[in-house]
Amino acid sequence: MFYPTLFIYPWAILRFYFNPITSFYIWYGIVTFFTYAISYLCMFSFSKSRIRSIIFSFIYVLAPYRLYLGGFVFGEFTAVTFIPIAFLGFYEIVCRDSKRWYVLSIGMSLLILSHVLSVLLTVEVFTFLFIILIFTRRLTFLQIKAFAFSAILTLVLSLPVLVSFATDFIGHNIYSAYKGIGILIDGNTMIQDSLSNTAGSDIGLLLLATVFVGWAKTKKGTIERYSYWMGLLLIIISTSIFPWEMISKSFLGTVQLPWRYLSYAILFLGIIASNIILAIYNSWNTKGSFVWFSLLIAIIGMYSYFGSISGTVEKIKNYDESMVLKPAVQGNIVKEIPQPVQLNVKNYKYQFGYKAAYGETDYYTKKAQDNSAYTESIINNTIIINSKKSKAVPIAGPNYLTFNLSLDRESKVDLPVVVYEHTYVYINHKKVSFSQSKRGTVQLKIDKGKNVVTVGYAPSKLYFYALFISLGSWFTLAATLIFKKMKFNTAKKDSGL
């Protein structure tokens, strides 16, 4: 309900045609392709250099931290695809053409539709840059107006997500992810992991080298020099070098894992690394150098990719009886899924019989999460009938759960389903009212006999209005940009350029 799922739908659609494992790899490939394409186009818009754009896209896509995200954190993994658009939009307003403020809106909206926490991190970086701009140079009225227009368009383009938060989250005592720093990595670990160039919370060998030579290879007052400082600062923030203990309980602690700032460090350091490698390319200055250099970059990139994921490949390439996920033992306690495990076509569904290792109770209500006994009872599908506890076996459907109950008398039933603002309940296909139990779950009286109880969630009408407005706005924006591009090409052709 509160996790944006738009970019997970292609994976779900693929499932209609392929087995779940193949579907995942196809989806992973699609996301990777679009990350290549978007990072290439953003760099080309920034630098007008094809070769630099190719270099940057390989660096950005094959960065070890991004590869790590692709195996664990799918929301953040998709968000990384759109970060370059957001920063290109910020650059356009501040440094080039404030009339292109819509680029920032597109980038921020796509981030909101993929991973809300990445939006917070992006806003933090933008706020830092904005403060620097205020003290180092004067922002014009046109630039301030451009930021305002961009913010308004962002709200419109991402309206469904924002409406859901406004109607169902804000003011409803719902816990999001915990606030506080969970795991910190020290600087030495960052350097060692980067030297090994393996997928994880590091920047990789190439960008580590850029940290050491970037200062000498950039000129004072250039975007590249500013990018170097930002990349270096974000690496420091990503580790225990930064005093996280002092501010872990502030709003900055919402990041939970400081290495999430590495996505932004990779972006800034990639700008410098691509420029350094471009200078090397330009020094060749030989016929056919573009083709050969592009081929060399591709070969090095693929070698780097397979080297980075070698650890993961080792775990999954051969069948290992000790790692293959077994069916969860049926009982009153739902156990946490073991890690790591091997999934295949046959055992893929077994994972849904376990408790998630992380985030199982994210976005539970305050009632459901404040008492650990209540929380565990919900996770364990404990149904309470007339104060007696038993194990429920719900049948899952799209946005609803169905319970088949057989009662020997009229009973007060407490179902293991957390109540939200737009929760609904049907008994034998008739909508009924209900109350909230002391553990924050659906509670109601049910008549004697066999009953089919369906508990689900339906968005508010306002959500569907917001969806209509948002889709219309995306269509209008796309049509406008296409029309402007066609008009520009026609004018260019007529002028003989």
Short mmCIF file of C-alpha atoms in Angstrom, two decimals:
data_model
loop_
_atom_site.label_atom_id
_atom_site.label_comp_id
_atom_site.label_asym_id
_atom_site.label_seq_id
_atom_site.Cartn_x
_atom_site.Cartn_y
_atom_site.Cartn_z
CA MET A 1 0.00 0.00 0.00
CA PHE A 2 2.78 2.43 0.86
CA TYR A 3 5.61 0.86 -1.13
CA PRO A 4 5.51 2.10 -4.75
CA THR A 5 5.12 -0.97 -6.96
CA LEU A 6 4.75 0.46 -10.47
CA PHE A 7 8.07 -0.88 -11.74
CA ILE A 8 7.50 -4.31 -10.19
CA TYR A 9 4.46 -4.90 -12.40
CA PRO A 10 6.55 -5.83 -15.48
CA TRP A 11 8.02 -8.67 -13.40
CA ALA A 12 4.49 -9.76 -12.44
CA ILE A 13 3.32 -9.60 -16.06
CA LEU A 14 6.29 -11.68 -17.20
CA ARG A 15 5.18 -14.32 -14.72
CA PHE A 16 2.19 -15.08 -16.96
CA TYR A 17 4.56 -16.25 -19.69
CA PHE A 18 7.67 -17.54 -17.88
CA ASN A 19 8.56 -19.38 -14.69
CA PRO A 20 9.32 -17.12 -11.69
CA ILE A 21 13.11 -17.46 -11.93
CA THR A 22 13.25 -16.66 -15.66
CA SER A 23 10.80 -13.79 -15.11
CA PHE A 24 13.11 -12.24 -12.54
CA TYR A 25 16.16 -12.38 -14.79
CA ILE A 26 14.25 -10.87 -17.72
CA TRP A 27 12.96 -8.09 -15.46
CA TYR A 28 16.49 -7.53 -14.12
CA GLY A 29 17.75 -7.26 -17.71
CA ILE A 30 15.01 -4.77 -18.62
CA VAL A 31 15.83 -2.54 -15.64
CA THR A 32 19.55 -2.75 -16.46
CA PHE A 33 18.93 -1.86 -20.11
CA PHE A 34 16.91 1.21 -19.16
CA THR A 35 19.57 2.22 -16.65
CA TYR A 36 22.16 2.04 -19.44
CA ALA A 37 19.96 4.03 -21.80
CA ILE A 38 18.96 6.71 -19.28
CA SER A 39 22.47 7.22 -17.90
CA TYR A 40 23.81 7.44 -21.47
CA LEU A 41 21.18 10.00 -22.54
CA CYS A 42 21.64 12.09 -19.40
CA MET A 43 25.40 12.25 -19.83
CA PHE A 44 25.01 13.02 -23.54
CA SER A 45 22.65 15.87 -22.69
CA PHE A 46 25.21 17.12 -20.16
CA SER A 47 28.44 16.70 -22.14
CA LYS A 48 27.40 16.30 -25.83
CA SER A 49 30.04 13.57 -26.07
CA ARG A 50 29.02 10.11 -27.28
CA ILE A 51 32.13 8.37 -26.03
CA ARG A 52 31.94 9.99 -22.60
CA SER A 53 28.29 8.98 -22.39
CA ILE A 54 29.17 5.37 -23.19
CA ILE A 55 31.90 5.40 -20.55
CA PHE A 56 29.66 6.95 -17.92
CA SER A 57 26.80 4.52 -18.55
CA PHE A 58 29.12 1.52 -18.13
CA ILE A 59 30.61 2.96 -14.93
CA TYR A 60 27.21 3.78 -13.47
CA VAL A 61 25.43 0.56 -14.39
CA LEU A 62 28.30 -1.76 -13.41
CA ALA A 63 29.09 -0.06 -10.12
CA PRO A 64 29.36 -2.77 -7.41
CA TYR A 65 26.82 -1.07 -5.16
CA ARG A 66 24.17 -1.04 -7.89
CA LEU A 67 24.83 -4.72 -8.60
CA TYR A 68 24.40 -5.40 -4.90
CA LEU A 69 21.02 -3.65 -4.92
CA GLY A 70 19.85 -5.83 -7.81
CA GLY A 71 20.03 -8.90 -5.62
CA PHE A 72 18.50 -7.53 -2.43
CA VAL A 73 16.75 -4.14 -2.57
CA PHE A 74 14.51 -3.93 -5.61
CA GLY A 75 12.89 -0.57 -4.83
CA GLU A 76 16.24 1.17 -4.50
CA PHE A 77 17.53 -0.83 -7.48
CA THR A 78 14.87 0.66 -9.76
CA ALA A 79 15.28 4.12 -8.22
CA VAL A 80 18.96 4.21 -9.19
CA THR A 81 17.79 4.10 -12.81
CA PHE A 82 16.19 7.54 -12.48
CA ILE A 83 18.66 9.41 -10.25
CA PRO A 84 20.61 10.77 -13.28
CA ILE A 85 17.42 12.36 -14.66
CA ALA A 86 16.76 14.20 -11.41
CA PHE A 87 20.31 15.56 -11.20
CA LEU A 88 20.34 16.52 -14.87
CA GLY A 89 17.16 18.51 -14.21
CA PHE A 90 18.76 20.25 -11.22
CA TYR A 91 21.79 21.07 -13.37
CA GLU A 92 19.59 22.46 -16.17
CA ILE A 93 17.85 24.89 -13.83
CA VAL A 94 20.99 26.05 -12.03
CA CYS A 95 23.61 26.07 -14.76
CA ARG A 96 22.09 25.98 -18.21
CA ASP A 97 18.46 26.43 -19.24
CA SER A 98 15.87 26.94 -16.51
CA LYS A 99 13.13 26.48 -19.12
CA ARG A 100 13.95 22.76 -18.99
CA TRP A 101 12.71 22.56 -15.38
CA TYR A 102 10.39 19.71 -16.38
CA VAL A 103 13.41 17.36 -16.52
CA LEU A 104 13.73 17.66 -12.74
CA SER A 105 10.01 16.93 -12.40
CA ILE A 106 10.29 13.78 -14.51
CA GLY A 107 13.26 12.51 -12.50
CA MET A 108 11.73 13.21 -9.10
CA SER A 109 8.34 11.76 -10.08
CA LEU A 110 9.94 8.53 -11.29
CA LEU A 111 11.85 8.31 -8.00
CA ILE A 112 8.62 8.75 -6.03
CA LEU A 113 7.04 5.99 -8.12
CA SER A 114 9.92 3.61 -7.38
CA HIS A 115 11.37 4.16 -3.87
CA VAL A 116 10.23 6.79 -1.39
CA LEU A 117 13.40 6.67 0.73
CA SER A 118 15.49 7.46 -2.36
CA VAL A 119 13.35 10.58 -2.77
CA LEU A 120 14.29 11.66 0.76
CA LEU A 121 18.00 11.08 0.08
CA THR A 122 17.81 12.96 -3.21
CA VAL A 123 16.07 15.89 -1.54
CA GLU A 124 18.79 15.92 1.14
CA VAL A 125 21.52 16.17 -1.50
CA PHE A 126 19.58 18.84 -3.41
CA THR A 127 19.05 20.82 -0.19
CA PHE A 128 22.78 20.75 0.53
CA LEU A 129 23.55 21.92 -3.01
CA PHE A 130 20.85 24.60 -2.79
CA ILE A 131 22.32 25.99 0.43
CA ILE A 132 25.75 26.15 -1.19
CA LEU A 133 24.24 28.01 -4.14
CA ILE A 134 22.62 30.55 -1.86
CA PHE A 135 25.94 31.38 -0.18
CA THR A 136 28.20 31.18 -3.23
CA ARG A 137 26.11 32.70 -6.01
CA ARG A 138 22.86 34.56 -6.47
CA LEU A 139 19.94 32.53 -7.71
CA THR A 140 17.82 34.43 -10.22
CA PHE A 141 14.08 34.86 -9.99
CA LEU A 142 13.69 32.70 -13.11
CA GLN A 143 15.61 29.86 -11.47
CA ILE A 144 13.55 30.05 -8.28
CA LYS A 145 10.38 30.09 -10.38
CA ALA A 146 11.66 27.08 -12.32
CA PHE A 147 12.16 25.13 -9.06
CA ALA A 148 8.63 26.07 -7.98
CA PHE A 149 7.11 24.94 -11.30
CA SER A 150 9.12 21.73 -11.11
CA ALA A 151 7.85 21.01 -7.60
CA ILE A 152 4.22 21.55 -8.68
CA LEU A 153 4.56 19.29 -11.74
CA THR A 154 6.27 16.63 -9.60
CA LEU A 155 3.28 16.62 -7.25
CA VAL A 156 0.88 16.21 -10.17
CA LEU A 157 2.86 13.44 -11.91
CA SER A 158 3.19 11.40 -8.71
CA LEU A 159 -0.24 12.26 -7.31
CA PRO A 160 -1.51 8.67 -6.69
CA VAL A 161 1.39 7.84 -4.35
CA LEU A 162 1.06 11.15 -2.52
CA VAL A 163 -2.72 10.79 -2.15
CA SER A 164 -2.31 7.31 -0.64
CA PHE A 165 0.08 8.73 1.95
CA ALA A 166 -2.26 11.65 2.66
CA THR A 167 -5.44 9.58 3.04
CA ASP A 168 -4.10 6.39 4.63
CA PHE A 169 -0.75 7.11 6.26
CA ILE A 170 -0.54 10.62 7.69
CA GLY A 171 -2.34 10.89 11.03
CA HIS A 172 -3.15 7.17 11.26
CA ASN A 173 -0.41 6.09 13.68
CA ILE A 174 1.38 3.91 11.17
CA TYR A 175 5.01 3.01 11.66
CA SER A 176 7.22 3.25 8.61
CA ALA A 177 10.70 1.77 8.63
CA TYR A 178 12.46 2.28 11.96
CA LYS A 179 14.42 5.48 12.55
CA GLY A 180 18.04 4.92 13.49
CA ILE A 181 21.28 3.67 12.03
CA GLY A 182 21.30 -0.09 11.68
CA ILE A 183 24.69 -1.04 10.24
CA LEU A 184 27.77 1.11 9.68
CA ILE A 185 30.84 0.24 7.62
CA ASP A 186 34.22 1.75 8.42
CA GLY A 187 36.50 3.44 5.92
CA ASN A 188 38.98 0.55 5.81
CA THR A 189 36.24 -1.91 4.92
CA MET A 190 35.01 0.42 2.19
CA ILE A 191 38.49 0.62 0.67
CA GLN A 192 39.14 -3.13 0.94
CA ASP A 193 35.79 -4.04 -0.60
CA SER A 194 36.33 -1.51 -3.39
CA LEU A 195 39.76 -2.99 -4.14
CA SER A 196 38.18 -6.44 -4.45
CA ASN A 197 35.53 -4.89 -6.76
CA THR A 198 32.84 -7.27 -5.54
CA ALA A 199 29.13 -6.43 -5.46
CA GLY A 200 28.44 -4.88 -2.07
CA SER A 201 28.47 -1.62 -0.13
CA ASP A 202 31.48 -0.21 -2.00
CA ILE A 203 32.27 1.92 -5.06
CA GLY A 204 34.57 -0.44 -6.93
CA LEU A 205 38.18 -0.23 -8.03
CA LEU A 206 37.76 2.34 -10.82
CA LEU A 207 35.91 4.89 -8.71
CA LEU A 208 38.26 4.31 -5.78
CA ALA A 209 41.13 5.22 -8.11
CA THR A 210 39.10 8.29 -9.14
CA VAL A 211 38.95 9.37 -5.50
CA PHE A 212 42.76 9.46 -5.37
CA VAL A 213 43.45 11.07 -8.77
CA GLY A 214 40.26 13.08 -9.28
CA TRP A 215 41.57 16.23 -7.59
CA ALA A 216 44.58 16.44 -9.89
CA LYS A 217 42.48 15.71 -12.98
CA THR A 218 39.87 18.41 -12.43
CA LYS A 219 40.08 22.18 -12.73
CA LYS A 220 39.04 24.66 -10.09
CA GLY A 221 35.58 26.12 -10.61
CA THR A 222 34.37 23.40 -12.98
CA ILE A 223 31.41 21.07 -12.57
CA GLU A 224 33.89 18.20 -12.44
CA ARG A 225 35.72 19.72 -9.44
CA TYR A 226 32.41 20.26 -7.62
CA SER A 227 31.40 16.70 -8.49
CA TYR A 228 34.66 15.44 -7.01
CA TRP A 229 33.97 17.17 -3.70
CA MET A 230 30.40 15.86 -3.63
CA GLY A 231 31.52 12.32 -4.40
CA LEU A 232 34.16 12.43 -1.67
CA LEU A 233 31.74 13.90 0.87
CA LEU A 234 29.09 11.28 0.12
CA ILE A 235 31.61 8.47 0.56
CA ILE A 236 32.54 9.86 3.97
CA ILE A 237 28.84 10.13 4.90
CA SER A 238 28.39 6.50 3.83
CA THR A 239 30.83 5.22 6.44
CA SER A 240 31.48 5.37 10.18
CA ILE A 241 33.87 8.29 9.57
CA PHE A 242 30.78 10.48 9.68
CA PRO A 243 29.45 10.94 13.27
CA TRP A 244 26.18 9.05 12.77
CA GLU A 245 25.89 8.20 16.46
CA MET A 246 25.24 11.86 17.23
CA ILE A 247 22.34 12.26 14.79
CA SER A 248 20.98 8.72 14.40
CA LYS A 249 17.70 9.63 16.13
CA SER A 250 17.12 12.74 14.01
CA PHE A 251 15.26 12.72 10.68
CA LEU A 252 18.61 11.92 9.02
CA GLY A 253 18.53 8.56 10.81
CA THR A 254 15.64 7.54 8.55
CA VAL A 255 18.28 6.42 6.06
CA GLN A 256 18.91 3.38 8.35
CA LEU A 257 21.89 2.24 6.24
CA PRO A 258 24.25 5.13 5.46
CA TRP A 259 25.81 3.27 2.54
CA ARG A 260 22.65 4.18 0.62
CA TYR A 261 24.41 7.47 -0.16
CA LEU A 262 26.80 5.46 -2.35
CA SER A 263 24.32 5.64 -5.25
CA TYR A 264 24.94 9.40 -5.32
CA ALA A 265 28.68 9.10 -4.75
CA ILE A 266 28.84 6.78 -7.77
CA LEU A 267 26.94 9.33 -9.87
CA PHE A 268 29.30 12.20 -9.01
CA LEU A 269 32.51 10.18 -9.22
CA GLY A 270 31.28 8.64 -12.49
CA ILE A 271 31.12 12.15 -13.97
CA ILE A 272 34.82 12.62 -13.17
CA ALA A 273 35.96 9.13 -14.14
CA SER A 274 34.22 9.38 -17.52
CA ASN A 275 35.93 12.72 -18.17
CA ILE A 276 39.36 11.32 -17.26
CA ILE A 277 38.89 8.29 -19.52
CA LEU A 278 37.59 10.59 -22.29
CA ALA A 279 40.86 12.54 -22.09
CA ILE A 280 42.77 9.28 -22.53
CA TYR A 281 40.61 8.41 -25.52
CA ASN A 282 41.17 11.81 -27.10
CA SER A 283 44.92 11.33 -26.78
CA TRP A 284 44.69 8.30 -29.07
CA ASN A 285 43.33 10.38 -31.95
CA THR A 286 43.54 7.52 -34.46
CA LYS A 287 41.20 6.41 -37.23
CA GLY A 288 38.54 4.04 -35.99
CA SER A 289 39.42 4.77 -32.36
CA PHE A 290 35.74 5.26 -31.42
CA VAL A 291 34.80 1.73 -32.44
CA TRP A 292 37.84 0.11 -30.85
CA PHE A 293 37.58 2.16 -27.68
CA SER A 294 33.87 1.39 -27.33
CA LEU A 295 34.63 -2.30 -27.78
CA LEU A 296 37.39 -2.10 -25.18
CA ILE A 297 35.08 -0.38 -22.69
CA ALA A 298 32.43 -3.06 -23.27
CA ILE A 299 34.92 -5.90 -22.74
CA ILE A 300 36.35 -4.32 -19.58
CA GLY A 301 32.82 -3.61 -18.36
CA MET A 302 31.67 -7.19 -18.84
CA TYR A 303 34.84 -8.51 -17.18
CA SER A 304 34.21 -6.16 -14.26
CA TYR A 305 30.57 -7.26 -14.07
CA PHE A 306 31.29 -10.97 -13.89
CA GLY A 307 34.07 -10.32 -11.41
CA SER A 308 31.75 -8.31 -9.18
CA ILE A 309 29.03 -10.95 -9.08
CA SER A 310 31.41 -13.93 -8.86
CA GLY A 311 30.55 -14.46 -5.18
CA THR A 312 26.84 -14.65 -5.93
CA VAL A 313 27.40 -16.90 -8.93
CA GLU A 314 29.39 -19.32 -6.77
CA LYS A 315 26.43 -19.64 -4.41
CA ILE A 316 23.84 -20.40 -7.08
CA LYS A 317 25.60 -22.05 -10.03
CA ASN A 318 25.70 -25.52 -8.45
CA TYR A 319 22.94 -27.34 -6.60
CA ASP A 320 23.69 -27.35 -2.88
CA GLU A 321 21.36 -29.47 -0.77
CA SER A 322 22.24 -27.51 2.37
CA MET A 323 21.24 -24.19 0.76
CA VAL A 324 18.11 -25.21 -1.14
CA LEU A 325 15.07 -23.73 0.58
CA LYS A 326 12.86 -26.37 2.20
CA PRO A 327 9.13 -26.02 2.91
CA ALA A 328 8.44 -24.16 6.14
CA VAL A 329 7.53 -26.44 9.03
CA GLN A 330 3.84 -26.03 9.69
CA GLY A 331 3.13 -24.93 13.24
CA ASN A 332 2.08 -22.02 15.39
CA ILE A 333 5.31 -20.09 14.83
CA VAL A 334 6.31 -18.69 11.42
CA LYS A 335 10.08 -18.91 11.22
CA GLU A 336 12.35 -16.36 9.58
CA ILE A 337 13.59 -17.35 6.15
CA PRO A 338 17.17 -18.70 6.34
CA GLN A 339 19.96 -16.84 4.53
CA PRO A 340 21.37 -17.47 2.03
CA VAL A 341 19.15 -19.92 0.19
CA GLN A 342 18.88 -21.31 -3.31
CA LEU A 343 15.56 -20.87 -5.10
CA ASN A 344 14.50 -22.73 -8.20
CA VAL A 345 11.28 -23.30 -10.12
CA LYS A 346 10.18 -26.07 -7.76
CA ASN A 347 10.80 -24.38 -4.40
CA TYR A 348 10.16 -20.73 -5.34
CA LYS A 349 6.80 -20.62 -3.51
CA TYR A 350 8.29 -22.00 -0.30
CA GLN A 351 9.69 -18.56 0.59
CA PHE A 352 6.17 -17.26 1.22
CA GLY A 353 5.78 -19.67 4.12
CA TYR A 354 8.52 -17.84 6.04
CA LYS A 355 8.80 -14.51 7.80
CA ALA A 356 10.84 -11.93 5.89
CA ALA A 357 14.33 -11.32 7.26
CA TYR A 358 13.88 -7.55 7.09
CA GLY A 359 10.86 -5.26 7.01
CA GLU A 360 8.18 -7.80 7.92
CA THR A 361 6.38 -5.32 10.16
CA ASP A 362 7.09 -2.10 8.24
CA TYR A 363 3.92 0.00 8.00
CA TYR A 364 2.11 -1.84 10.77
CA THR A 365 -0.08 0.43 12.88
CA LYS A 366 1.07 1.61 16.31
CA LYS A 367 -1.30 -0.82 18.06
CA ALA A 368 0.00 -3.77 16.06
CA GLN A 369 3.69 -2.98 16.53
CA ASP A 370 3.98 -1.56 20.04
CA ASN A 371 3.42 -4.94 21.69
CA SER A 372 5.77 -7.68 20.44
CA ALA A 373 3.30 -10.40 21.44
CA TYR A 374 0.62 -8.78 19.26
CA THR A 375 3.05 -8.38 16.38
CA GLU A 376 4.10 -12.03 16.50
CA SER A 377 0.51 -13.21 16.74
CA ILE A 378 -0.35 -11.35 13.53
CA ILE A 379 2.70 -12.70 11.71
CA ASN A 380 1.86 -16.20 12.89
CA ASN A 381 -1.73 -15.92 11.58
CA THR A 382 -3.21 -16.36 15.05
CA ILE A 383 -7.01 -16.02 15.00
CA ILE A 384 -8.77 -15.33 18.31
CA ILE A 385 -12.32 -16.70 18.66
CA ASN A 386 -14.07 -15.88 21.91
CA SER A 387 -10.65 -15.23 23.54
CA LYS A 388 -9.31 -18.62 22.39
CA LYS A 389 -6.34 -18.66 20.06
CA SER A 390 -5.89 -20.94 17.06
CA LYS A 391 -3.99 -21.04 13.77
CA ALA A 392 -5.70 -19.48 10.76
CA VAL A 393 -5.02 -20.51 7.17
CA PRO A 394 -6.06 -17.56 4.99
CA ILE A 395 -6.31 -17.77 1.21
CA ALA A 396 -4.55 -14.83 -0.45
CA GLY A 397 -6.02 -12.86 -3.34
CA PRO A 398 -5.24 -9.49 -4.94
CA ASN A 399 -5.46 -7.04 -2.03
CA TYR A 400 -7.55 -9.37 0.14
CA LEU A 401 -7.44 -12.43 2.39
CA THR A 402 -10.20 -15.02 2.73
CA PHE A 403 -10.88 -17.05 5.87
CA ASN A 404 -13.19 -20.09 5.88
CA LEU A 405 -14.62 -20.34 9.39
CA SER A 406 -16.91 -22.90 10.93
CA LEU A 407 -18.41 -21.72 14.22
CA ASP A 408 -20.58 -23.69 16.66
CA ARG A 409 -22.17 -20.47 17.96
CA GLU A 410 -22.20 -16.72 17.40
CA SER A 411 -18.65 -15.62 18.14
CA LYS A 412 -16.44 -12.62 18.60
CA VAL A 413 -13.63 -13.14 16.08
CA ASP A 414 -10.31 -11.31 15.96
CA LEU A 415 -8.64 -11.89 12.58
CA PRO A 416 -4.86 -11.51 12.03
CA VAL A 417 -5.26 -8.65 9.56
CA VAL A 418 -4.07 -5.13 10.41
CA VAL A 419 -6.74 -2.43 10.07
CA TYR A 420 -6.04 0.51 7.76
CA GLU A 421 -8.18 3.47 6.78
CA HIS A 422 -9.80 1.78 3.78
CA THR A 423 -9.99 -1.80 5.04
CA TYR A 424 -13.25 -3.60 4.19
CA VAL A 425 -14.84 -6.87 5.35
CA TYR A 426 -17.33 -9.16 3.66
CA ILE A 427 -19.09 -12.11 5.29
CA ASN A 428 -20.61 -14.53 2.81
CA HIS A 429 -20.32 -11.84 0.11
CA LYS A 430 -22.10 -9.17 2.17
CA LYS A 431 -20.22 -6.10 3.35
CA VAL A 432 -20.27 -5.73 7.13
CA SER A 433 -18.98 -3.30 9.73
CA PHE A 434 -16.15 -4.19 12.09
CA SER A 435 -14.09 -2.76 14.93
CA GLN A 436 -10.40 -2.63 15.70
CA SER A 437 -9.07 -5.05 18.30
CA LYS A 438 -6.51 -4.23 20.96
CA ARG A 439 -3.79 -5.61 18.69
CA GLY A 440 -4.89 -3.33 15.83
CA THR A 441 -6.60 -6.04 13.79
CA VAL A 442 -10.05 -6.67 12.33
CA GLN A 443 -12.58 -7.69 15.00
CA LEU A 444 -16.26 -8.53 14.48
CA LYS A 445 -19.14 -10.77 15.48
CA ILE A 446 -19.87 -13.71 13.18
CA ASP A 447 -22.95 -15.92 13.20
CA LYS A 448 -22.97 -19.62 13.90
CA GLY A 449 -22.22 -21.97 11.01
CA LYS A 450 -19.94 -21.91 8.01
CA ASN A 451 -18.79 -18.44 6.98
CA VAL A 452 -16.55 -17.10 4.24
CA VAL A 453 -14.89 -13.95 5.58
CA THR A 454 -13.01 -11.71 3.17
CA VAL A 455 -10.83 -8.87 4.47
CA GLY A 456 -9.28 -6.53 1.95
CA TYR A 457 -8.10 -3.04 1.12
CA ALA A 458 -9.58 -0.72 -1.50
CA PRO A 459 -8.08 2.71 -2.22
CA SER A 460 -10.24 5.77 -1.73
CA LYS A 461 -12.11 7.38 -4.64
CA LEU A 462 -9.68 10.27 -4.36
CA TYR A 463 -6.89 7.85 -5.32
CA PHE A 464 -8.58 7.02 -8.63
CA TYR A 465 -9.16 10.72 -9.37
CA ALA A 466 -5.47 11.28 -8.67
CA LEU A 467 -4.55 8.37 -10.94
CA PHE A 468 -6.63 9.86 -13.77
CA ILE A 469 -5.03 13.30 -13.33
CA SER A 470 -1.54 11.83 -13.13
CA LEU A 471 -1.93 9.65 -16.24
CA GLY A 472 -3.39 12.59 -18.14
CA SER A 473 -0.47 14.78 -17.07
CA TRP A 474 2.11 12.19 -18.14
CA PHE A 475 0.39 11.85 -21.52
CA THR A 476 0.18 15.63 -21.99
CA LEU A 477 3.83 16.11 -21.01
CA ALA A 478 4.98 13.36 -23.40
CA ALA A 479 2.87 14.74 -26.26
CA THR A 480 4.17 18.28 -25.65
CA LEU A 481 7.81 17.17 -25.65
CA ILE A 482 7.33 15.09 -28.80
CA PHE A 483 5.61 18.00 -30.55
CA LYS A 484 8.41 20.39 -29.55
CA LYS A 485 11.03 17.93 -30.80
CA MET A 486 9.24 17.51 -34.13
CA LYS A 487 8.88 21.28 -34.50
CA PHE A 488 12.58 21.75 -33.74
CA ASN A 489 13.60 19.09 -36.30
CA THR A 490 11.35 20.64 -38.93
CA ALA A 491 12.81 24.11 -38.33
CA LYS A 492 16.31 22.67 -38.46
CA LYS A 493 15.56 20.91 -41.75
CA ASP A 494 14.01 24.06 -43.28
CA SER A 495 17.05 26.13 -42.33
CA GLY A 496 19.30 23.64 -44.09
CA LEU A 497 21.31 22.80 -40.98
#
